[in-house]
Amino acid sequence: MLDFRIDTFLSVCRHMSYTKAAEELHITQPAVSQHIHCLEMDYHAKLFRYAGKKLSLTDAGSLLLNTAITMKHDDVHLRDQLHQLQAGKTRLTFGVTLTVGEFMIPHRIAAYLKNHPNTSVKMIVSNTHDLLDKINRGEIDFALVEGFFDKSEYDYLVYGKEPFIAVTASDYLFKKPVSCIEDLLEERILLREAGSGTRGVLERYLESCNLTVGDFANTAEISNIRALLSLVREGCGITFLYEAAAREDLDAGRMRRIPLDDFRITHDITFLWRKQSIFKDYYENLFRELSLPPAQDHS
């Protein structure tokens, strides 16, 4: 059983406030202080420091936080596994980013369900930032993400490598001849929301060119990828996304790639879980099974 004082520590870390942690946990502030003091005595290390009135983690506190999140996640997962064992049922709970959920994983999940007819599946589709938060809180067990993440906090395996491309409608007329990224700045750019993996890849590339999305003449932010693709098809602007998301439209001639001499990106799609989890073998086995092509691909 996880030490209840770890829950107190995690609450203080979430709020960086003893008072707010006490309110969240429905205990007194002196009790919160006592729990933290006991942990510091157990680990022989100072976990927090004050700079004026601002609370922050020490290096030891940061190390404990990273480990404690994994401990909490494993505790939640263990309890769930034990409950499933008692009930005679199994459940798969995980998250995927939008491009993965709509264009990459469905046929793999279909194959998994056929191989495990008595397993319930809960797949949450959200952006990378939200999915990492859900892993840390124990709401999902693992995730398949497009975006960037802190490799010191998660173990991971590369699920696939996907080309990241610029596209527009097949009959779209550019303001000027296009051969490089700066030639597109007079166009309207259609963007995914902040926090999405697709947006993150684009922003990092633009930063390397000393540019931002704000340098484009006009922007439109669309959180729904189907709606974004529809706007591209209607000639409302240009966008940057994974080839898998646009493949059907490209093959049908509704969209075309924008040829850019200075834009060649292939990005990893990553299967990840909390670092140093005691369930590492479980996640690696799931990775192998979900990575297998459906049975018809072997015929």
mmCIF file of C-alpha atoms in Angstrom:
data_model
loop_
_atom_site.group_PDB
_atom_site.id
_atom_site.type_symbol
_atom_site.label_atom_id
_atom_site.label_comp_id
_atom_site.label_asym_id
_atom_site.label_seq_id
_atom_site.Cartn_x
_atom_site.Cartn_y
_atom_site.Cartn_z
ATOM 1 C CA MET A 1 0.000 0.000 0.000
ATOM 2 C CA LEU A 2 1.280 3.446 -0.926
ATOM 3 C CA ASP A 3 2.222 5.637 2.047
ATOM 4 C CA PHE A 4 -0.613 8.152 2.549
ATOM 5 C CA ARG A 5 2.020 10.863 3.053
ATOM 6 C CA ILE A 6 2.982 10.469 -0.615
ATOM 7 C CA ASP A 7 -0.524 11.671 -1.519
ATOM 8 C CA THR A 8 0.086 14.734 0.642
ATOM 9 C CA PHE A 9 3.433 15.350 -1.048
ATOM 10 C CA LEU A 10 1.860 15.065 -4.517
ATOM 11 C CA SER A 11 -0.907 17.469 -3.541
ATOM 12 C CA VAL A 12 1.593 20.058 -2.287
ATOM 13 C CA CYS A 13 3.520 19.656 -5.568
ATOM 14 C CA ARG A 14 0.374 20.203 -7.626
ATOM 15 C CA HIS A 15 -0.513 23.426 -5.837
ATOM 16 C CA MET A 16 2.884 24.512 -4.473
ATOM 17 C CA SER A 17 0.903 25.482 -1.397
ATOM 18 C CA TYR A 18 0.464 23.756 1.962
ATOM 19 C CA THR A 19 -2.842 25.585 2.425
ATOM 20 C CA LYS A 20 -4.334 24.466 -0.898
ATOM 21 C CA ALA A 21 -3.078 20.915 -0.341
ATOM 22 C CA ALA A 22 -4.841 20.865 3.038
ATOM 23 C CA GLU A 23 -8.056 22.049 1.376
ATOM 24 C CA GLU A 24 -7.807 19.406 -1.345
ATOM 25 C CA LEU A 25 -7.129 16.594 1.139
ATOM 26 C CA HIS A 26 -9.613 17.861 3.768
ATOM 27 C CA ILE A 27 -7.008 17.896 6.507
ATOM 28 C CA THR A 28 -5.399 20.704 8.504
ATOM 29 C CA GLN A 29 -2.379 22.646 7.318
ATOM 30 C CA PRO A 30 -0.329 21.478 10.360
ATOM 31 C CA ALA A 31 -1.124 17.893 9.306
ATOM 32 C CA VAL A 32 0.221 18.623 5.818
ATOM 33 C CA SER A 33 3.382 20.096 7.339
ATOM 34 C CA GLN A 34 3.784 17.047 9.573
ATOM 35 C CA HIS A 35 3.429 14.641 6.632
ATOM 36 C CA ILE A 36 6.086 16.495 4.656
ATOM 37 C CA HIS A 37 8.374 16.646 7.691
ATOM 38 C CA CYS A 38 8.022 12.875 8.185
ATOM 39 C CA LEU A 39 8.936 12.235 4.549
ATOM 40 C CA GLU A 40 11.977 14.484 4.883
ATOM 41 C CA MET A 41 13.032 12.566 7.987
ATOM 42 C CA ASP A 42 12.516 9.211 6.223
ATOM 43 C CA TYR A 43 14.486 10.230 3.149
ATOM 44 C CA HIS A 44 17.032 12.389 5.002
ATOM 45 C CA ALA A 45 16.509 15.177 2.494
ATOM 46 C CA LYS A 46 14.843 18.572 2.307
ATOM 47 C CA LEU A 47 11.994 18.413 -0.217
ATOM 48 C CA PHE A 48 10.832 22.040 -0.443
ATOM 49 C CA ARG A 49 12.354 25.482 -0.110
ATOM 50 C CA TYR A 50 10.953 28.977 0.167
ATOM 51 C CA ALA A 51 12.176 31.959 -1.849
ATOM 52 C CA GLY A 52 10.326 34.733 -0.088
ATOM 53 C CA LYS A 53 6.767 33.410 0.024
ATOM 54 C CA LYS A 54 7.143 31.231 -3.070
ATOM 55 C CA LEU A 55 7.400 27.482 -2.457
ATOM 56 C CA SER A 56 9.522 25.348 -4.803
ATOM 57 C CA LEU A 57 11.003 21.856 -4.938
ATOM 58 C CA THR A 58 14.604 21.099 -4.062
ATOM 59 C CA ASP A 59 16.563 18.754 -6.322
ATOM 60 C CA ALA A 60 15.729 15.938 -3.898
ATOM 61 C CA GLY A 61 12.070 16.959 -4.011
ATOM 62 C CA SER A 62 12.069 16.876 -7.816
ATOM 63 C CA LEU A 63 13.573 13.372 -7.756
ATOM 64 C CA LEU A 64 10.970 12.182 -5.273
ATOM 65 C CA LEU A 65 8.173 13.780 -7.310
ATOM 66 C CA ASN A 66 9.144 11.925 -10.468
ATOM 67 C CA THR A 67 9.366 8.640 -8.574
ATOM 68 C CA ALA A 68 6.210 9.261 -6.528
ATOM 69 C CA ILE A 69 4.116 9.901 -9.651
ATOM 70 C CA THR A 70 5.177 6.503 -10.992
ATOM 71 C CA MET A 71 4.524 4.873 -7.596
ATOM 72 C CA LYS A 72 1.039 6.399 -7.494
ATOM 73 C CA HIS A 73 0.316 5.359 -11.061
ATOM 74 C CA ASP A 74 1.470 1.787 -10.396
ATOM 75 C CA ASP A 75 -0.646 1.655 -7.235
ATOM 76 C CA VAL A 76 -3.762 2.714 -9.172
ATOM 77 C CA HIS A 77 -2.957 0.232 -11.954
ATOM 78 C CA LEU A 78 -2.352 -2.594 -9.462
ATOM 79 C CA ARG A 79 -5.662 -1.977 -7.693
ATOM 80 C CA ASP A 80 -7.454 -1.959 -11.034
ATOM 81 C CA GLN A 81 -5.772 -5.204 -12.104
ATOM 82 C CA LEU A 82 -6.717 -6.882 -8.820
ATOM 83 C CA HIS A 83 -10.325 -5.699 -9.192
ATOM 84 C CA GLN A 84 -10.444 -7.071 -12.736
ATOM 85 C CA LEU A 85 -9.012 -10.389 -11.528
ATOM 86 C CA GLN A 86 -11.720 -10.693 -8.892
ATOM 87 C CA ALA A 87 -14.435 -9.777 -11.388
ATOM 88 C CA GLY A 88 -13.091 -12.144 -14.034
ATOM 89 C CA LYS A 89 -12.771 -9.309 -16.560
ATOM 90 C CA THR A 90 -9.953 -7.359 -18.182
ATOM 91 C CA ARG A 91 -9.840 -3.752 -19.341
ATOM 92 C CA LEU A 92 -7.443 -1.716 -21.462
ATOM 93 C CA THR A 93 -7.387 2.002 -20.626
ATOM 94 C CA PHE A 94 -5.133 4.277 -22.642
ATOM 95 C CA GLY A 95 -4.907 7.533 -24.563
ATOM 96 C CA VAL A 96 -4.016 8.584 -28.091
ATOM 97 C CA THR A 97 -3.522 11.909 -29.812
ATOM 98 C CA LEU A 98 -6.015 12.916 -32.498
ATOM 99 C CA THR A 99 -4.028 11.900 -35.572
ATOM 100 C CA VAL A 100 -3.167 8.549 -34.022
ATOM 101 C CA GLY A 101 -6.746 7.963 -32.883
ATOM 102 C CA GLU A 102 -8.373 8.799 -36.205
ATOM 103 C CA PHE A 103 -5.858 7.618 -38.779
ATOM 104 C CA MET A 104 -3.296 5.199 -37.297
ATOM 105 C CA ILE A 105 -4.619 3.008 -34.504
ATOM 106 C CA PRO A 106 -8.258 1.963 -35.285
ATOM 107 C CA HIS A 107 -7.410 -1.177 -37.288
ATOM 108 C CA ARG A 108 -4.880 -2.233 -34.628
ATOM 109 C CA ILE A 109 -7.528 -1.860 -31.921
ATOM 110 C CA ALA A 110 -9.958 -3.852 -34.061
ATOM 111 C CA ALA A 111 -7.422 -6.692 -34.279
ATOM 112 C CA TYR A 112 -6.817 -6.483 -30.520
ATOM 113 C CA LEU A 113 -10.557 -6.729 -29.759
ATOM 114 C CA LYS A 114 -10.889 -9.779 -32.008
ATOM 115 C CA ASN A 115 -7.995 -11.452 -30.193
ATOM 116 C CA HIS A 116 -9.392 -10.480 -26.754
ATOM 117 C CA PRO A 117 -13.190 -10.727 -27.032
ATOM 118 C CA ASN A 118 -13.686 -10.470 -23.250
ATOM 119 C CA THR A 119 -11.606 -7.327 -22.809
ATOM 120 C CA SER A 120 -13.157 -3.887 -22.433
ATOM 121 C CA VAL A 121 -11.299 -1.016 -24.097
ATOM 122 C CA LYS A 122 -11.394 2.640 -23.115
ATOM 123 C CA MET A 123 -9.473 4.851 -25.537
ATOM 124 C CA ILE A 124 -9.275 8.571 -24.709
ATOM 125 C CA VAL A 125 -8.457 10.923 -27.587
ATOM 126 C CA SER A 126 -6.822 14.199 -26.594
ATOM 127 C CA ASN A 127 -3.701 16.285 -27.099
ATOM 128 C CA THR A 128 -0.254 15.258 -25.870
ATOM 129 C CA HIS A 129 -0.211 17.631 -22.887
ATOM 130 C CA ASP A 130 -3.550 16.371 -21.578
ATOM 131 C CA LEU A 131 -2.637 12.703 -22.056
ATOM 132 C CA LEU A 132 0.631 13.072 -20.142
ATOM 133 C CA ASP A 133 -1.329 14.667 -17.298
ATOM 134 C CA LYS A 134 -3.818 11.777 -17.347
ATOM 135 C CA ILE A 135 -0.965 9.250 -17.152
ATOM 136 C CA ASN A 136 0.531 11.102 -14.195
ATOM 137 C CA ARG A 137 -2.833 11.101 -12.414
ATOM 138 C CA GLY A 138 -3.379 7.380 -13.066
ATOM 139 C CA GLU A 139 -6.435 7.986 -15.272
ATOM 140 C CA ILE A 140 -4.875 6.075 -18.182
ATOM 141 C CA ASP A 141 -2.137 3.455 -18.228
ATOM 142 C CA PHE A 142 -0.193 4.461 -21.334
ATOM 143 C CA ALA A 143 -0.478 6.667 -24.397
ATOM 144 C CA LEU A 144 0.435 6.919 -28.055
ATOM 145 C CA VAL A 145 1.447 10.505 -28.765
ATOM 146 C CA GLU A 146 2.732 12.672 -31.604
ATOM 147 C CA GLY A 147 4.057 15.467 -29.425
ATOM 148 C CA PHE A 148 7.176 16.119 -27.384
ATOM 149 C CA PHE A 149 7.578 14.853 -23.833
ATOM 150 C CA ASP A 150 10.157 14.785 -21.045
ATOM 151 C CA LYS A 151 12.157 11.592 -21.596
ATOM 152 C CA SER A 152 13.374 11.703 -17.996
ATOM 153 C CA GLU A 153 9.791 11.038 -16.818
ATOM 154 C CA TYR A 154 8.609 8.350 -19.239
ATOM 155 C CA ASP A 155 9.779 5.078 -20.707
ATOM 156 C CA TYR A 156 8.907 4.821 -24.369
ATOM 157 C CA LEU A 157 9.105 2.848 -27.586
ATOM 158 C CA VAL A 158 8.863 4.279 -31.098
ATOM 159 C CA TYR A 159 5.552 3.096 -32.544
ATOM 160 C CA GLY A 160 6.184 4.537 -35.987
ATOM 161 C CA LYS A 161 7.847 7.309 -37.977
ATOM 162 C CA GLU A 162 5.473 9.545 -39.910
ATOM 163 C CA PRO A 163 6.280 12.227 -42.510
ATOM 164 C CA PHE A 164 5.168 15.709 -41.455
ATOM 165 C CA ILE A 165 4.113 17.716 -44.493
ATOM 166 C CA ALA A 166 2.626 20.989 -45.720
ATOM 167 C CA VAL A 167 -0.611 20.685 -47.720
ATOM 168 C CA THR A 168 -3.341 22.773 -49.299
ATOM 169 C CA ALA A 169 -6.308 22.308 -51.626
ATOM 170 C CA SER A 170 -5.454 20.956 -55.065
ATOM 171 C CA ASP A 171 -6.642 24.177 -56.765
ATOM 172 C CA TYR A 172 -5.343 26.645 -54.160
ATOM 173 C CA LEU A 173 -3.677 29.762 -55.584
ATOM 174 C CA PHE A 174 -0.663 31.097 -53.695
ATOM 175 C CA LYS A 175 0.013 34.790 -53.304
ATOM 176 C CA LYS A 176 3.513 34.261 -54.763
ATOM 177 C CA PRO A 177 5.662 31.415 -56.097
ATOM 178 C CA VAL A 178 6.534 28.987 -53.294
ATOM 179 C CA SER A 179 9.803 27.172 -52.710
ATOM 180 C CA CYS A 180 10.601 27.772 -49.025
ATOM 181 C CA ILE A 181 8.784 28.313 -45.740
ATOM 182 C CA GLU A 182 9.047 32.096 -45.856
ATOM 183 C CA ASP A 183 7.186 32.140 -49.195
ATOM 184 C CA LEU A 184 4.097 30.946 -47.271
ATOM 185 C CA LEU A 185 3.958 33.793 -44.761
ATOM 186 C CA GLU A 186 1.412 35.733 -46.823
ATOM 187 C CA GLU A 187 -1.048 32.827 -46.635
ATOM 188 C CA ARG A 188 -3.620 31.914 -44.001
ATOM 189 C CA ILE A 189 -2.348 29.038 -41.879
ATOM 190 C CA LEU A 190 -4.832 26.593 -40.370
ATOM 191 C CA LEU A 191 -3.546 25.383 -36.995
ATOM 192 C CA ARG A 192 -4.340 22.765 -34.421
ATOM 193 C CA GLU A 193 -4.807 23.983 -30.849
ATOM 194 C CA ALA A 194 -1.901 24.784 -28.533
ATOM 195 C CA GLY A 195 -0.800 21.624 -26.715
ATOM 196 C CA SER A 196 -1.401 19.331 -29.687
ATOM 197 C CA GLY A 197 1.493 17.274 -31.020
ATOM 198 C CA THR A 198 0.979 18.572 -34.549
ATOM 199 C CA ARG A 199 1.137 22.185 -33.389
ATOM 200 C CA GLY A 200 4.228 21.459 -31.289
ATOM 201 C CA VAL A 201 6.175 19.946 -34.205
ATOM 202 C CA LEU A 202 5.357 22.938 -36.397
ATOM 203 C CA GLU A 203 6.240 25.516 -33.738
ATOM 204 C CA ARG A 204 9.600 23.890 -33.051
ATOM 205 C CA TYR A 205 10.428 23.924 -36.741
ATOM 206 C CA LEU A 206 9.379 27.559 -37.116
ATOM 207 C CA GLU A 207 11.485 28.474 -34.087
ATOM 208 C CA SER A 208 14.520 26.938 -35.799
ATOM 209 C CA CYS A 209 13.828 29.330 -38.701
ATOM 210 C CA ASN A 210 13.425 32.305 -36.326
ATOM 211 C CA LEU A 211 9.689 32.380 -37.106
ATOM 212 C CA THR A 212 6.406 31.917 -35.224
ATOM 213 C CA VAL A 213 2.840 31.176 -36.301
ATOM 214 C CA GLY A 214 2.188 34.871 -35.719
ATOM 215 C CA ASP A 215 4.382 35.691 -38.719
ATOM 216 C CA PHE A 216 1.740 34.313 -41.099
ATOM 217 C CA ALA A 217 -0.673 36.862 -42.573
ATOM 218 C CA ASN A 218 -3.707 35.182 -41.014
ATOM 219 C CA THR A 219 -4.313 32.229 -38.716
ATOM 220 C CA ALA A 220 -7.267 30.001 -37.869
ATOM 221 C CA GLU A 221 -7.110 27.598 -34.917
ATOM 222 C CA ILE A 222 -9.161 24.405 -35.307
ATOM 223 C CA SER A 223 -9.120 21.742 -32.589
ATOM 224 C CA ASN A 224 -11.066 19.175 -34.635
ATOM 225 C CA ILE A 225 -8.862 17.594 -37.270
ATOM 226 C CA ARG A 226 -11.782 16.597 -39.531
ATOM 227 C CA ALA A 227 -12.980 20.200 -39.550
ATOM 228 C CA LEU A 228 -9.450 21.411 -40.270
ATOM 229 C CA LEU A 229 -9.153 19.044 -43.246
ATOM 230 C CA SER A 230 -12.528 20.235 -44.537
ATOM 231 C CA LEU A 231 -11.360 23.855 -44.438
ATOM 232 C CA VAL A 232 -8.197 22.932 -46.315
ATOM 233 C CA ARG A 233 -10.246 21.162 -48.992
ATOM 234 C CA GLU A 234 -12.399 24.294 -49.296
ATOM 235 C CA GLY A 235 -9.311 26.352 -50.097
ATOM 236 C CA CYS A 236 -9.293 28.350 -46.862
ATOM 237 C CA GLY A 237 -5.527 28.189 -46.433
ATOM 238 C CA ILE A 238 -2.552 25.935 -45.836
ATOM 239 C CA THR A 239 -1.748 23.562 -42.997
ATOM 240 C CA PHE A 240 1.015 21.338 -41.653
ATOM 241 C CA LEU A 241 0.173 17.849 -40.456
ATOM 242 C CA TYR A 242 1.122 14.188 -40.520
ATOM 243 C CA GLU A 243 0.850 12.581 -43.933
ATOM 244 C CA ALA A 244 -1.408 9.870 -42.500
ATOM 245 C CA ALA A 245 -4.089 12.468 -41.741
ATOM 246 C CA ALA A 246 -4.105 13.804 -45.309
ATOM 247 C CA ARG A 247 -3.367 10.579 -47.186
ATOM 248 C CA GLU A 248 -6.945 9.915 -48.304
ATOM 249 C CA ASP A 249 -7.342 13.468 -49.635
ATOM 250 C CA LEU A 250 -3.939 13.378 -51.321
ATOM 251 C CA ASP A 251 -4.694 10.068 -53.018
ATOM 252 C CA ALA A 252 -8.089 11.370 -54.175
ATOM 253 C CA GLY A 253 -6.583 14.568 -55.556
ATOM 254 C CA ARG A 254 -8.507 16.866 -53.215
ATOM 255 C CA MET A 255 -5.258 18.107 -51.681
ATOM 256 C CA ARG A 256 -1.670 18.460 -52.766
ATOM 257 C CA ARG A 257 1.624 18.632 -50.966
ATOM 258 C CA ILE A 258 3.326 21.996 -50.925
ATOM 259 C CA PRO A 259 6.885 21.437 -52.211
ATOM 260 C CA LEU A 260 9.292 23.200 -49.861
ATOM 261 C CA ASP A 261 13.048 22.941 -50.304
ATOM 262 C CA ASP A 262 13.693 23.671 -46.612
ATOM 263 C CA PHE A 263 11.005 21.498 -45.033
ATOM 264 C CA ARG A 264 11.654 17.777 -44.688
ATOM 265 C CA ILE A 265 10.485 16.371 -41.360
ATOM 266 C CA THR A 266 9.781 12.865 -40.161
ATOM 267 C CA HIS A 267 8.552 12.634 -36.586
ATOM 268 C CA ASP A 268 8.199 9.740 -34.153
ATOM 269 C CA ILE A 269 4.846 8.441 -32.971
ATOM 270 C CA THR A 270 5.654 7.270 -29.449
ATOM 271 C CA PHE A 271 4.188 4.632 -27.138
ATOM 272 C CA LEU A 272 4.952 5.733 -23.573
ATOM 273 C CA TRP A 273 4.289 5.030 -19.899
ATOM 274 C CA ARG A 274 5.661 6.211 -16.551
ATOM 275 C CA LYS A 275 9.393 5.701 -16.157
ATOM 276 C CA GLN A 276 10.590 2.847 -13.923
ATOM 277 C CA SER A 277 7.114 1.349 -13.662
ATOM 278 C CA ILE A 278 6.969 -2.133 -12.168
ATOM 279 C CA PHE A 279 4.609 -2.988 -15.057
ATOM 280 C CA LYS A 280 7.220 -2.386 -17.757
ATOM 281 C CA ASP A 281 6.872 -5.933 -19.157
ATOM 282 C CA TYR A 282 3.101 -5.472 -19.388
ATOM 283 C CA TYR A 283 3.488 -2.283 -21.448
ATOM 284 C CA GLU A 284 6.145 -3.787 -23.696
ATOM 285 C CA ASN A 285 3.894 -6.773 -24.426
ATOM 286 C CA LEU A 286 1.010 -4.429 -25.256
ATOM 287 C CA PHE A 287 3.283 -2.436 -27.546
ATOM 288 C CA ARG A 288 4.232 -5.569 -29.467
ATOM 289 C CA GLU A 289 0.609 -6.690 -29.802
ATOM 290 C CA LEU A 290 -0.734 -3.293 -30.843
ATOM 291 C CA SER A 291 2.112 -2.924 -33.331
ATOM 292 C CA LEU A 292 1.244 -6.130 -35.175
ATOM 293 C CA PRO A 293 -0.604 -5.604 -38.469
ATOM 294 C CA PRO A 294 -4.120 -7.086 -38.667
ATOM 295 C CA ALA A 295 -4.392 -10.725 -39.680
ATOM 296 C CA GLN A 296 -5.433 -9.907 -43.275
ATOM 297 C CA ASP A 297 -2.126 -8.131 -43.861
ATOM 298 C CA HIS A 298 -0.324 -11.493 -43.557
ATOM 299 C CA SER A 299 -2.329 -13.192 -46.275
#
